[in-house]
XYZ file of C-alpha atoms in Angstrom:
744
model
C 16.888 -31.209 -22.671
C 16.835 -34.303 -20.076
C 20.524 -33.826 -19.421
C 19.802 -30.080 -18.544
C 16.901 -30.947 -16.180
C 19.087 -33.429 -14.470
C 21.898 -30.947 -14.040
C 19.363 -28.305 -12.604
C 17.929 -30.731 -10.278
C 21.129 -32.626 -9.120
C 22.335 -29.346 -7.380
C 19.402 -29.061 -5.002
C 18.872 -32.685 -4.561
C 22.480 -33.063 -3.216
C 22.760 -33.134 0.411
C 25.829 -32.650 2.667
C 25.017 -32.532 6.296
C 28.102 -31.025 8.318
C 27.494 -32.864 11.471
C 30.710 -34.768 11.057
C 32.736 -31.689 11.861
C 31.290 -31.796 15.319
C 33.018 -34.997 16.223
C 36.360 -34.301 14.396
C 39.350 -34.357 16.481
C 42.349 -33.927 14.438
C 43.205 -31.367 11.817
C 43.373 -34.021 9.173
C 39.898 -35.258 9.875
C 38.533 -31.865 9.914
C 40.181 -30.991 6.576
C 38.729 -33.881 5.004
C 35.237 -33.179 6.298
C 35.645 -29.406 4.913
C 36.049 -31.240 1.427
C 32.695 -32.700 1.871
C 30.964 -29.479 2.400
C 28.570 -28.467 -0.489
C 29.438 -24.851 -1.654
C 26.398 -22.556 -2.279
C 26.637 -21.850 -5.973
C 25.192 -18.350 -5.539
C 28.030 -16.875 -3.441
C 30.627 -19.704 -3.392
C 30.611 -20.287 0.378
C 29.796 -23.562 2.216
C 26.118 -23.884 3.298
C 25.427 -23.268 6.880
C 23.537 -25.848 9.158
C 20.418 -23.457 8.976
C 20.189 -23.992 5.331
C 19.550 -27.681 5.713
C 17.056 -27.173 8.429
C 15.172 -24.797 6.294
C 15.520 -27.022 3.320
C 13.613 -29.907 5.371
C 10.912 -27.400 5.842
C 10.627 -26.491 2.139
C 10.419 -29.967 1.135
C 7.186 -30.269 3.170
C 5.462 -27.486 1.173
C 2.804 -28.579 -1.423
C 4.658 -26.755 -4.301
C 7.857 -29.010 -3.722
C 6.369 -31.942 -5.463
C 6.008 -30.035 -8.575
C 9.502 -28.703 -8.958
C 10.581 -31.240 -11.767
C 7.359 -30.509 -13.658
C 7.878 -26.663 -13.287
C 11.589 -26.889 -14.434
C 10.624 -28.999 -17.345
C 7.945 -26.428 -18.341
C 10.195 -23.476 -17.868
C 12.992 -24.940 -20.150
C 10.560 -25.694 -22.979
C 7.938 -22.771 -22.648
C 8.130 -18.987 -22.634
C 5.038 -18.648 -20.249
C 4.017 -21.008 -17.377
C 1.004 -20.403 -15.143
C 0.876 -21.892 -11.613
C -2.409 -22.241 -9.996
C -2.128 -22.621 -6.138
C -3.754 -21.771 -2.854
C -2.172 -19.470 -0.296
C 0.446 -21.025 1.705
C 1.463 -23.605 -0.873
C 4.806 -22.098 -1.250
C 4.764 -20.808 -4.728
C 5.996 -17.168 -3.734
C 9.040 -18.316 -1.928
C 10.042 -21.463 -3.845
C 9.181 -20.724 -7.594
C 11.475 -17.553 -7.576
C 14.432 -19.765 -6.225
C 13.800 -22.241 -8.891
C 14.055 -19.466 -11.597
C 17.238 -18.188 -9.911
C 18.663 -21.817 -10.476
C 17.796 -21.704 -14.066
C 19.199 -18.410 -14.546
C 22.387 -19.444 -12.909
C 22.480 -22.582 -15.091
C 22.509 -20.373 -18.255
C 25.014 -18.047 -16.417
C 22.576 -15.112 -16.289
C 23.080 -14.544 -20.022
C 19.593 -12.914 -20.322
C 19.499 -11.346 -16.862
C 18.106 -12.327 -13.363
C 14.856 -12.913 -11.628
C 12.215 -10.389 -10.687
C 9.115 -11.327 -8.641
C 6.290 -8.769 -8.126
C 4.060 -8.444 -5.145
C 0.841 -6.267 -4.546
C 1.811 -5.378 -1.102
C 5.012 -3.876 0.010
C 5.104 -5.860 3.284
C 5.068 -9.008 1.421
C 7.795 -8.056 -0.994
C 10.152 -7.222 2.062
C 9.295 -10.332 4.089
C 9.600 -12.702 1.252
C 12.991 -11.177 0.289
C 14.067 -11.763 3.891
C 12.816 -15.333 4.151
C 14.096 -16.415 0.633
C 17.687 -14.749 1.442
C 17.475 -16.969 4.598
C 16.441 -20.116 2.634
C 19.201 -19.552 0.078
C 21.781 -18.954 2.576
C 22.771 -15.618 1.152
C 22.750 -12.020 2.282
C 19.908 -9.790 1.945
C 20.658 -6.841 -0.364
C 23.342 -8.911 -2.209
C 22.244 -11.998 -3.964
C 18.623 -11.358 -2.884
C 17.077 -8.035 -2.627
C 13.673 -6.094 -2.639
C 12.621 -2.833 -4.230
C 9.473 -0.986 -2.815
C 8.313 2.597 -3.014
C 11.127 4.932 -1.736
C 13.362 2.014 -0.728
C 15.824 -0.026 -2.806
C 17.569 -2.827 -1.038
C 19.602 -4.253 -3.983
C 23.005 -4.165 -5.486
C 24.824 -5.033 -8.729
C 25.094 -8.562 -7.179
C 21.336 -9.061 -6.994
C 20.087 -11.916 -8.822
C 16.785 -12.365 -7.314
C 14.700 -9.265 -6.527
C 11.219 -8.857 -5.099
C 9.448 -5.737 -5.927
C 6.052 -4.220 -5.776
C 4.170 -4.308 -9.163
C 4.138 -0.639 -9.221
C 7.987 -0.308 -8.992
C 8.322 -2.864 -11.913
C 5.826 -0.712 -13.883
C 7.816 2.504 -13.313
C 11.008 0.743 -14.389
C 9.538 0.162 -17.858
C 9.628 3.917 -18.335
C 13.394 3.936 -18.399
C 13.821 0.275 -19.427
C 10.856 -0.520 -21.580
C 11.780 -4.221 -22.480
C 13.075 -4.965 -19.061
C 16.378 -6.356 -20.433
C 17.843 -6.683 -16.908
C 15.671 -9.850 -16.327
C 15.654 -13.458 -17.714
C 12.666 -14.412 -15.740
C 9.758 -12.118 -14.619
C 7.330 -13.630 -11.960
C 3.927 -11.854 -11.462
C 2.586 -13.027 -8.093
C -0.870 -12.898 -6.614
C -2.442 -11.500 -9.746
C -5.759 -12.389 -8.423
C -5.381 -9.074 -6.317
C -6.053 -7.424 -9.707
C -4.232 -4.217 -8.792
C -3.837 -1.514 -11.709
C -0.070 -1.955 -11.839
C -0.468 -5.890 -12.163
C -3.089 -5.603 -14.806
C -0.879 -3.319 -16.822
C 2.092 -5.574 -16.391
C 0.082 -8.421 -17.642
C -0.942 -6.521 -20.755
C 2.309 -4.816 -21.554
C 4.574 -7.989 -20.961
C 2.658 -9.617 -23.960
C 4.330 -7.316 -26.366
C 7.807 -7.547 -24.279
C 7.542 -11.445 -24.805
C 7.298 -11.125 -28.519
C 10.261 -8.606 -28.655
C 12.290 -10.859 -26.425
C 11.800 -14.557 -27.254
C 14.556 -15.548 -24.556
C 12.451 -13.915 -21.703
C 10.315 -16.207 -19.296
C 7.235 -15.208 -17.688
C 5.747 -17.069 -14.762
C 2.288 -16.090 -13.614
C 1.091 -17.056 -10.156
C -2.544 -16.958 -9.092
C -5.245 -18.598 -7.171
C -7.328 -21.368 -8.752
C -10.511 -19.182 -9.416
C -8.631 -16.872 -12.022
C -7.147 -19.770 -13.986
C -9.875 -20.025 -16.526
C -9.678 -16.276 -17.548
C -5.954 -16.391 -17.563
C -6.040 -19.326 -19.966
C -8.120 -17.702 -22.355
C -6.063 -14.307 -21.874
C -2.662 -16.042 -22.680
C -3.834 -18.933 -24.844
C -2.665 -22.481 -24.582
C 0.128 -22.183 -22.156
C 1.279 -24.878 -19.615
C -0.651 -24.926 -16.260
C 0.778 -26.297 -12.943
C -1.846 -27.048 -10.314
C -0.955 -27.242 -6.651
C -3.180 -28.704 -4.082
C -3.228 -27.938 -0.257
C -3.881 -30.984 1.958
C -6.044 -30.083 4.930
C -9.838 -29.683 4.685
C -11.482 -26.877 6.579
C -14.671 -26.885 8.601
C -17.052 -23.962 7.530
C -19.772 -22.831 10.087
C -22.468 -20.470 8.480
C -23.930 -18.188 11.093
C -26.726 -16.644 9.089
C -28.295 -14.313 11.633
C -25.053 -12.917 12.933
C -24.487 -10.372 10.027
C -26.907 -7.746 11.430
C -25.181 -7.701 14.758
C -21.892 -8.549 13.526
C -19.849 -6.812 16.155
C -21.594 -8.365 18.933
C -21.319 -11.758 17.151
C -17.578 -11.288 16.670
C -16.846 -10.463 20.296
C -18.964 -13.385 21.429
C -17.050 -15.705 19.055
C -13.676 -14.587 20.218
C -14.451 -15.096 23.933
C -16.285 -18.458 23.316
C -13.169 -19.670 21.621
C -10.803 -18.505 24.165
C -12.947 -19.994 26.891
C -13.105 -23.430 25.045
C -9.557 -23.940 25.740
C -8.803 -24.995 22.180
C -5.456 -23.888 21.282
C -4.709 -21.411 18.066
C -4.642 -17.907 17.046
C -7.853 -16.037 15.682
C -7.998 -14.003 12.553
C -10.998 -11.639 12.247
C -11.750 -10.027 8.906
C -13.655 -6.806 9.379
C -15.185 -4.340 6.766
C -12.781 -1.474 7.103
C -10.038 0.202 9.256
C -12.487 2.086 11.295
C -13.909 -1.260 12.442
C -10.474 -2.533 13.229
C -9.826 0.318 15.518
C -13.292 -0.053 17.286
C -12.802 -3.719 17.678
C -9.354 -3.311 19.072
C -10.409 -0.934 21.870
C -13.253 -3.184 22.865
C -11.571 -6.602 22.741
C -8.563 -4.855 24.657
C -10.886 -3.795 27.254
C -12.929 -6.844 27.623
C -9.910 -9.066 27.247
C -8.107 -7.493 30.487
C -11.032 -9.055 32.597
C -10.667 -12.674 31.529
C -9.497 -15.574 33.610
C -5.720 -15.492 33.294
C -5.670 -19.369 33.617
C -6.896 -19.460 30.121
C -3.778 -17.723 28.876
C -3.239 -14.093 27.783
C -5.313 -12.591 24.972
C -3.058 -10.437 22.673
C -4.894 -8.195 20.373
C -2.973 -7.493 16.965
C -4.484 -4.775 14.651
C -3.125 -5.288 11.135
C -3.242 -2.083 8.909
C -1.969 -1.993 5.343
C 0.300 0.967 5.630
C 3.184 -0.140 7.831
C 5.844 -1.778 5.818
C 6.338 -4.850 8.042
C 2.909 -5.264 9.243
C 2.690 -8.961 8.730
C 1.194 -11.599 10.990
C 3.931 -14.346 11.419
C 4.686 -17.093 13.968
C 6.397 -16.153 17.209
C 10.110 -16.650 17.474
C 11.194 -19.734 19.388
C 12.963 -17.268 22.015
C 9.547 -15.567 22.306
C 7.851 -18.825 23.196
C 10.144 -20.082 25.819
C 9.267 -19.554 29.511
C 6.051 -17.625 28.746
C 2.420 -18.493 29.441
C 0.193 -19.299 26.733
C -0.764 -16.312 24.421
C -3.533 -16.485 22.080
C -3.421 -13.666 19.462
C -6.336 -12.170 17.845
C -5.690 -10.469 14.531
C -8.064 -7.665 13.448
C -7.718 -6.971 9.899
C -9.738 -6.256 6.835
C -9.842 -6.914 2.823
C -6.087 -6.108 2.410
C -5.096 -8.707 5.062
C -5.544 -11.689 3.264
C -1.967 -11.662 1.908
C -0.586 -10.581 5.279
C -1.269 -13.584 7.316
C 1.905 -15.634 7.439
C 1.492 -17.710 10.602
C 0.597 -21.282 10.774
C -0.645 -21.068 14.314
C -4.053 -19.705 12.921
C -6.837 -22.135 13.807
C -9.880 -19.745 13.613
C -10.951 -17.182 11.082
C -14.008 -15.076 11.582
C -15.377 -13.513 8.264
C -18.032 -10.674 8.330
C -18.440 -11.105 4.415
C -18.685 -7.439 3.546
C -16.101 -4.841 2.940
C -15.907 -1.031 2.478
C -14.592 -0.345 -1.246
C -13.306 2.816 -2.599
C -14.934 3.350 -5.905
C -14.047 6.358 -7.942
C -16.760 8.347 -9.693
C -15.046 10.289 -12.761
C -18.082 12.530 -12.881
C -17.488 14.476 -9.502
C -13.752 13.383 -9.429
C -14.195 11.892 -5.886
C -14.022 8.504 -4.401
C -17.145 6.921 -2.622
C -16.714 4.473 0.312
C -19.428 1.871 -0.203
C -20.207 -1.257 1.775
C -20.763 -4.262 -0.253
C -20.214 -7.981 -0.082
C -16.791 -9.554 -0.582
C -16.491 -11.855 -3.796
C -16.571 -15.429 -3.578
C -12.789 -15.601 -4.616
C -11.980 -13.299 -1.581
C -13.980 -15.674 0.842
C -12.132 -18.687 -0.551
C -8.719 -16.881 0.075
C -9.772 -16.430 3.580
C -10.559 -20.037 3.998
C -7.257 -20.978 2.483
C -5.455 -19.232 5.373
C -6.457 -22.254 7.502
C -5.182 -24.747 4.661
C -2.053 -25.689 6.593
C -3.728 -26.386 9.836
C -5.080 -29.817 10.619
C -8.276 -28.611 12.470
C -8.988 -25.200 11.180
C -12.544 -23.669 11.582
C -14.000 -20.742 9.541
C -16.925 -18.823 10.956
C -18.763 -17.102 8.295
C -21.067 -14.378 9.665
C -23.409 -14.926 6.624
C -25.573 -17.729 5.081
C -24.666 -20.061 2.153
C -27.459 -18.476 0.357
C -25.853 -14.969 0.754
C -22.636 -16.511 -0.436
C -23.958 -17.900 -3.525
C -26.418 -15.120 -4.555
C -24.926 -11.903 -3.236
C -21.247 -12.395 -3.561
C -19.727 -11.861 -6.957
C -17.505 -14.779 -8.426
C -14.373 -12.496 -8.756
C -12.967 -9.275 -6.968
C -13.394 -6.314 -9.188
C -10.462 -5.117 -11.106
C -9.062 -2.095 -9.356
C -8.680 -0.631 -12.887
C -12.472 -0.575 -13.293
C -12.889 1.400 -9.851
C -10.073 3.794 -9.650
C -8.766 7.322 -10.747
C -6.888 6.386 -13.785
C -4.842 9.752 -14.338
C -1.734 8.220 -13.134
C -2.197 5.275 -15.169
C -2.967 7.272 -18.394
C 0.159 9.376 -17.657
C 2.206 6.256 -17.481
C 0.688 4.976 -20.712
C 1.426 8.141 -22.577
C 5.044 7.956 -21.405
C 5.568 4.227 -22.403
C 3.922 4.965 -25.812
C 7.199 6.904 -26.510
C 8.665 3.244 -26.490
C 5.982 1.679 -28.786
C 4.154 -0.024 -25.870
C 0.959 2.386 -25.759
C -1.457 -0.077 -27.017
C -2.088 -2.391 -24.011
C -4.252 -5.503 -24.131
C -6.002 -5.242 -20.674
C -7.570 -8.267 -19.241
C -10.599 -5.902 -18.246
C -10.973 -2.837 -20.061
C -11.219 0.364 -18.062
C -14.368 2.437 -18.232
C -14.292 4.728 -21.280
C -15.659 7.631 -19.050
C -12.828 7.128 -16.527
C -10.301 7.122 -19.317
C -11.920 10.414 -20.809
C -11.737 12.115 -17.343
C -8.171 11.200 -16.987
C -7.115 12.662 -20.330
C -9.199 15.742 -19.550
C -7.376 16.311 -16.121
C -3.947 15.680 -17.924
C -4.906 18.336 -20.296
C -5.867 20.744 -17.794
C -2.479 20.262 -15.977
C -0.770 21.013 -19.379
C 0.756 17.430 -19.376
C -0.486 16.791 -22.871
C 0.364 18.870 -26.211
C -2.190 19.685 -28.838
C -1.877 16.207 -30.527
C -2.611 14.453 -27.461
C 0.945 13.310 -26.669
C 2.855 14.051 -23.710
C 4.183 17.712 -23.505
C 7.552 18.437 -21.930
C 5.709 19.347 -18.611
C 4.047 15.821 -18.875
C 7.543 14.110 -19.459
C 8.802 15.738 -16.180
C 5.740 14.975 -14.258
C 6.035 11.338 -15.106
C 9.517 11.367 -13.523
C 7.877 11.696 -10.187
C 6.369 8.780 -8.229
C 3.448 10.879 -7.292
C 0.004 11.808 -8.143
C 0.133 14.124 -11.389
C -1.490 16.876 -9.418
C 1.345 16.849 -6.920
C 3.858 16.504 -9.571
C 2.481 19.536 -11.308
C 2.673 21.478 -7.948
C 6.353 20.628 -7.526
C 7.125 21.918 -11.109
C 5.042 25.088 -10.283
C 6.967 25.463 -7.050
C 10.385 25.933 -9.159
C 8.638 28.868 -10.973
C 7.481 30.356 -7.616
C 10.720 29.824 -5.584
C 9.342 27.452 -3.121
C 10.606 24.171 -4.045
C 11.873 23.195 -0.505
C 8.701 23.752 1.005
C 6.543 21.991 -1.733
C 8.801 18.822 -1.424
C 7.927 18.838 2.353
C 4.300 19.063 1.595
C 4.394 16.364 -1.107
C 6.319 13.999 1.112
C 3.930 14.493 4.128
C 0.758 14.069 2.155
C 2.235 10.906 0.390
C 3.422 9.175 3.590
C 0.739 7.809 6.098
C -0.700 10.158 8.526
C 1.760 11.562 10.961
C -0.752 11.770 13.641
C -0.963 8.654 15.915
C -4.168 6.875 16.667
C -5.354 8.115 19.799
C -6.400 5.671 22.761
C -9.557 6.619 24.482
C -9.126 9.440 27.014
C -6.053 10.977 25.323
C -7.857 13.233 22.790
C -7.474 16.356 24.929
C -3.904 15.835 25.740
C -3.181 15.175 21.996
C -4.932 18.493 20.769
C -2.824 20.378 23.386
C 0.442 19.050 21.860
C -0.719 19.372 18.320
C -1.711 22.936 18.663
C 2.040 23.958 19.007
C 2.351 23.025 15.224
C -0.765 24.748 13.953
C -0.097 27.458 11.224
C -2.791 30.172 10.596
C -2.555 29.565 6.801
C -3.689 25.957 6.772
C -2.958 22.272 6.953
C -0.414 22.225 4.289
C 1.607 24.751 6.386
C 1.046 22.901 9.596
C 2.579 19.720 8.079
C 5.649 21.805 7.081
C 5.762 22.828 10.792
C 5.644 19.200 11.977
C 8.229 18.051 9.541
C 10.512 20.898 10.742
C 10.192 20.029 14.324
C 10.718 16.484 13.475
C 13.905 17.370 11.760
C 15.031 19.473 14.654
C 14.320 16.704 17.293
C 16.223 14.205 14.980
C 19.345 16.656 14.872
C 19.300 17.280 18.639
C 18.820 13.695 19.558
C 21.561 11.495 20.541
C 19.671 8.424 19.392
C 16.721 6.852 17.696
C 15.046 6.050 20.913
C 15.112 9.841 21.928
C 13.293 10.653 18.566
C 10.791 8.066 19.159
C 10.196 9.409 22.642
C 9.840 13.034 21.018
C 7.153 11.623 18.660
C 5.381 9.589 21.493
C 5.247 12.741 23.676
C 3.699 14.802 20.855
C 1.373 12.033 19.673
C 3.033 11.703 16.354
C 3.604 8.555 14.193
C 7.379 8.013 14.030
C 7.459 5.758 11.388
C 5.183 7.913 9.139
C 7.661 10.821 9.671
C 10.578 8.650 8.856
C 8.816 7.749 5.726
C 8.224 11.248 4.779
C 11.877 11.932 5.202
C 12.802 9.084 2.873
C 10.102 10.272 0.332
C 11.535 13.827 0.395
C 15.111 12.755 -0.057
C 14.117 10.720 -3.258
C 12.080 13.728 -4.524
C 14.947 16.056 -4.013
C 17.319 13.539 -5.925
C 14.708 13.634 -8.883
C 14.822 17.263 -8.612
C 18.582 17.431 -8.803
C 18.931 14.637 -11.436
C 16.758 16.486 -13.909
C 18.240 19.920 -13.058
C 15.402 21.771 -11.971
C 15.838 25.178 -10.266
C 16.083 24.811 -6.516
C 15.558 28.268 -4.490
C 16.772 28.492 -0.694
C 14.061 27.762 1.651
C 12.263 30.853 2.897
C 9.489 29.439 4.896
C 7.547 32.021 7.203
C 7.887 35.046 4.948
C 4.618 36.637 3.577
C 5.869 36.186 -0.032
C 6.745 32.515 0.513
C 3.307 31.803 1.993
C 1.711 33.386 -1.193
C 4.220 31.432 -3.599
C 3.359 28.062 -1.630
C -0.336 28.799 -2.189
C 0.345 29.495 -5.931
C 2.187 26.291 -6.348
C -0.579 24.325 -4.602
C -3.285 25.840 -6.805
C -1.194 25.160 -10.056
C -1.610 21.437 -9.370
C -5.059 21.256 -7.280
C -7.214 23.824 -8.775
C -9.786 21.086 -9.368
C -9.888 20.486 -5.425
C -11.730 23.849 -4.345
C -14.537 24.334 -2.030
C -16.502 27.272 -0.693
C -18.285 27.615 2.588
C -21.820 28.347 1.534
C -23.413 29.431 4.699
C -20.603 30.558 7.062
C -21.173 27.432 9.400
C -18.564 24.979 7.786
C -20.627 23.489 5.045
C -18.305 23.457 2.101
C -19.798 23.019 -1.402
C -17.344 21.658 -4.056
C -16.716 23.773 -6.953
C -16.877 20.916 -9.492
C -20.102 19.329 -8.269
C -23.068 19.829 -5.633
C -21.325 17.581 -2.882
C -21.359 19.280 0.512
C -18.556 18.373 2.961
C -17.184 19.398 6.397
C -13.627 20.095 7.479
C -11.871 17.107 9.195
C -11.895 17.328 12.943
C -8.023 17.296 12.944
C -7.649 20.361 10.530
C -6.204 23.418 11.643
C -9.500 25.457 11.182
C -11.601 22.809 13.091
C -9.168 23.175 16.050
C -9.084 26.936 15.871
C -12.737 27.166 15.235
C -11.897 29.557 12.227
C -13.752 28.809 9.019
C -12.295 30.238 5.859
C -14.705 31.014 2.974
C -12.615 29.339 0.220
C -10.184 26.382 0.648
C -8.102 24.088 -1.361
C -8.152 20.460 -0.042
C -6.003 17.458 -0.833
C -8.556 14.592 -0.124
C -12.223 14.028 -0.218
C -14.389 10.771 -0.010
C -18.086 10.456 0.065
C -19.189 8.581 3.018
C -21.064 8.744 6.241
C -18.701 11.717 7.229
C -18.096 13.735 3.982
C -14.689 15.172 5.266
C -12.245 17.175 3.180
C -8.786 16.617 4.508
C -5.534 18.715 4.505
C -7.034 22.076 3.849
C -5.676 25.640 3.347
C -7.360 28.846 2.808
C -7.035 30.467 -0.582
C -8.416 33.707 -1.993
C -10.620 33.723 -5.093
C -8.458 36.383 -6.688
C -5.364 33.884 -6.518
C -7.538 31.096 -7.838
C -8.667 32.961 -10.806
C -4.972 34.160 -11.613
C -3.899 30.457 -11.884
C -6.930 28.458 -12.956
C -6.761 27.405 -16.739
C -9.399 29.359 -18.414
C -10.937 26.610 -20.337
C -11.329 24.662 -17.064
C -13.090 27.490 -15.364
C -15.540 27.946 -18.473
C -16.266 24.069 -18.139
C -17.427 24.191 -14.552
C -21.125 23.796 -13.972
C -23.213 26.742 -13.351
C -23.209 27.786 -9.477
C -23.376 30.553 -7.061
C -19.626 29.898 -6.456
C -18.881 30.152 -10.154
C -20.784 33.420 -10.372
C -18.774 35.168 -7.437
C -15.679 33.933 -9.129
C -16.561 35.440 -12.505
C -17.258 38.630 -10.783
C -13.780 38.561 -9.239
C -12.402 37.766 -12.875
C -14.316 40.882 -14.374
C -12.968 42.959 -11.598
C -9.424 41.664 -12.070
C -9.971 42.412 -15.750
C -11.037 46.147 -15.093
C -8.092 46.652 -12.902
C -5.608 45.153 -15.360
C -7.161 47.498 -18.305
C -7.101 50.618 -15.812
C -3.375 49.763 -15.073
C -2.653 49.469 -18.749
C -4.418 52.672 -19.579
C -2.648 54.501 -16.663
C 0.735 53.281 -18.088
C 0.035 54.401 -21.594
C -1.160 57.938 -20.086
C 2.151 58.051 -17.994
C 4.018 57.802 -21.541
C 1.828 60.189 -23.318
C 2.998 63.634 -21.866
C 6.551 62.655 -22.642
C 5.643 61.860 -26.333
C 3.632 65.223 -26.606
C 6.462 67.228 -25.111
C 9.008 65.617 -27.414
C 6.840 66.021 -30.538
C 6.339 69.996 -29.532
C 10.228 70.266 -28.956
C 10.999 68.894 -32.547
C 8.518 71.159 -34.032
C-alpha cells in the first residue's frame, strides 16, 4: 500500500522545467534537453510551460496540503467525505487526483465522473481542469450538460450536471463506466443530487470496486456522517478571516441601502469588486437599471463602474477574473455583480473584496393540492449566509455587509437550506424512480424523505397521464415518456402528437418552452418598439403557435444568413434572445433524435392548415388537461379548473397584446405571486377538452361553475353521439326490411 501511494504521488511531485530549451544552441544540446521533458501520462505528450505555471497556482490552494491524506483514504476506503469551504480547490483538484488513481490501475473499473448542480460550473470546471492537466477539452477531459455532450471515447474525466448522471442510470443502472464517482456541492440539496446519494448506496454494495467521493461545505458534515456511517472525513480550512458588518436597520429599505453601500465603497477608493445578493431575478433587473443610470454620473477619476447581472440560465454565466489582456492599458474598472441565491456557486473571481447580502430570498415552493408553485419571500439559511461569506475567503481584506441583524441571523434563519425534494413537484422524480425500479433500485434511502402528499399527487398525475398500469408499474406509455428529458406532461403531448400527425410542430413547442424565454429583457423605453416587432410573429390561435412562428422565422434567418453575426443582428433587431433560440434548436434536435431512435411515427409538417391547428391543440390537451382556466367575467380574470385561484394573462401573451380574451385557455406555467400570471396560453374549446380529458380526472374535479358548464357540454356531446348512432341504424334499417320482403 505504501509503495502504491509513493508511485501515485511521485508522478505529480516530479518537476521538469523546460527553460533549458530556450538557451540551447546546438542540435545535440536540444536533443538532450528533450530527453529531460516530462511526458503527460494522460496523452503521452510533453508538458507545456503553461502546465508548470498552473501547477504552482494549484499548490497554493488549501486542498493541496491534503493530497497525500486523500490518496491514502481513496486506496483504503470505498467512500471518502471531503469538507471544505468555497474556493478551497476541492472541485478542481480532487477529480484530477481521482483520474491519477484510475490511471494507476489502468482504468480497469472505468474513469471518473464529477457532478455539479449548475451547468455553468460543469462547463467551466471542465475547461479549467483540461487546462491544468494540459489536455484537450472533449478528449481526456469533457463535460455533459442537458442537451450538450462534449466527451469522446477517450474521456477519462467528465464533469456533468447531477440530473444527467441520474438520467444515465436509466440505461446504465450500476454506472459501470466509472471507477470513481464524485458528488460535488451536495449542500445545494438539488433533487438529482439527493437521489444519487440514495441510489449509490445500493450501487456501492453491488460494485465493491467503485469509489464514491462526497464534497460538501462544513455545515452538512454531521448529517452526512450519520447518513453514510463511519467513513473517512478530510477537512480543508481556508486561511483568511472575513470582516462582517451587520446593518440591522437596512433590511426595511434594502434597495436604498444597497445603492448607498455600492457608491460609498466606490468613493472610498478601496480596490476590489463587489457582489450583491438580492432576493430574486426581478430585483436584479431593477438594481441593474438603477446602478447603470447612477453609475454613469460618477467621477471618472474613481474608475469605471461595470455592472454585471448574473442569471442562472446562461450556460457560461460565471463571474471570473478578467484576462491579463483585458487588464493591460485600461483604466481601473470596479465590477458590481448583481445575483441571487443561485449565484453562490457562480462567483469564481478572487478579485471580490466586498459582498452585500440582503439576507432574504424568493423561493419557489410547490403546493400539491393546487398543482402550482408559490413564490414566497423568506430568510435565507445560516448555511447560505456562510457560503456567501466564503466568497471572500481567498481575499486578505474582504468585508461582508449583512443587511440584517445578528439576532435575525440566529433566530429567523434556519440552520440548513431546505432540500429541493421537500419543496418541488415530484412527478418527474417518481417517473424516474419507477423506471429504475425495473433495474431493482426503486427503494431509495433519501437523506430527507419527500412529503407523502407530494408523492401521492405525483402518482395520481402519472396515472392520469396513462404512465402507470393497473398494478402501479410503468406502462408502455410511461417507459417511452421517461426517454424524453422533459416534464412528463410535455412528454405525453409529444406521444399524442404521433397519433394526431403533428410531431414536427409539437417538438418545436416542447423545445421553445424548455429553453429560456426567447424574448429579450427590454431596456427602459424600448417596450413600444419591441411590441411592434413581436406583433409580426403573433398567431391568433395563441402563444404556443406564436412560438412556432418565432422558431420558423429564426430558422429562415439562419438559412439566409452568411454568418453567426447576421443571425445575432436579426435577433437583436427583433428584440429576441439569440442564445435562447440556439438552445431551442439544440433541444429540438435531441428530441427529434429520440423520436427516431425509438421509431415513433413522424408526419410531414403541415403548420398553418386548419386541421393541423386542431391537431396541435389535441396534442397539447393530451398532456396539459390539468392546466385549464376559464375567464369567469369576460375581463381577463381566469379561474383555474383544478382550484379557486384567479390569474391574469401575462402582458407578453398574444391575447394581452391583441386585447382579445378567449373564454377557455390551456396554459403552460402558473405561479402564485404578487402578479398571478398564467404564461404561454392558447385558446381551446370546451368540446375539445371534453373529448380528450380522462373521465376519472374530470369526475375528481372540485364542484364549480366551470365544471357544470363542461358537464353540460359532455351531456350535449353524448346526446349528439346517441343521435348519430340511432341515425346510422335507421339508415341501415330500410335496406334490411327490403331484403326481408324480397326473400319472402
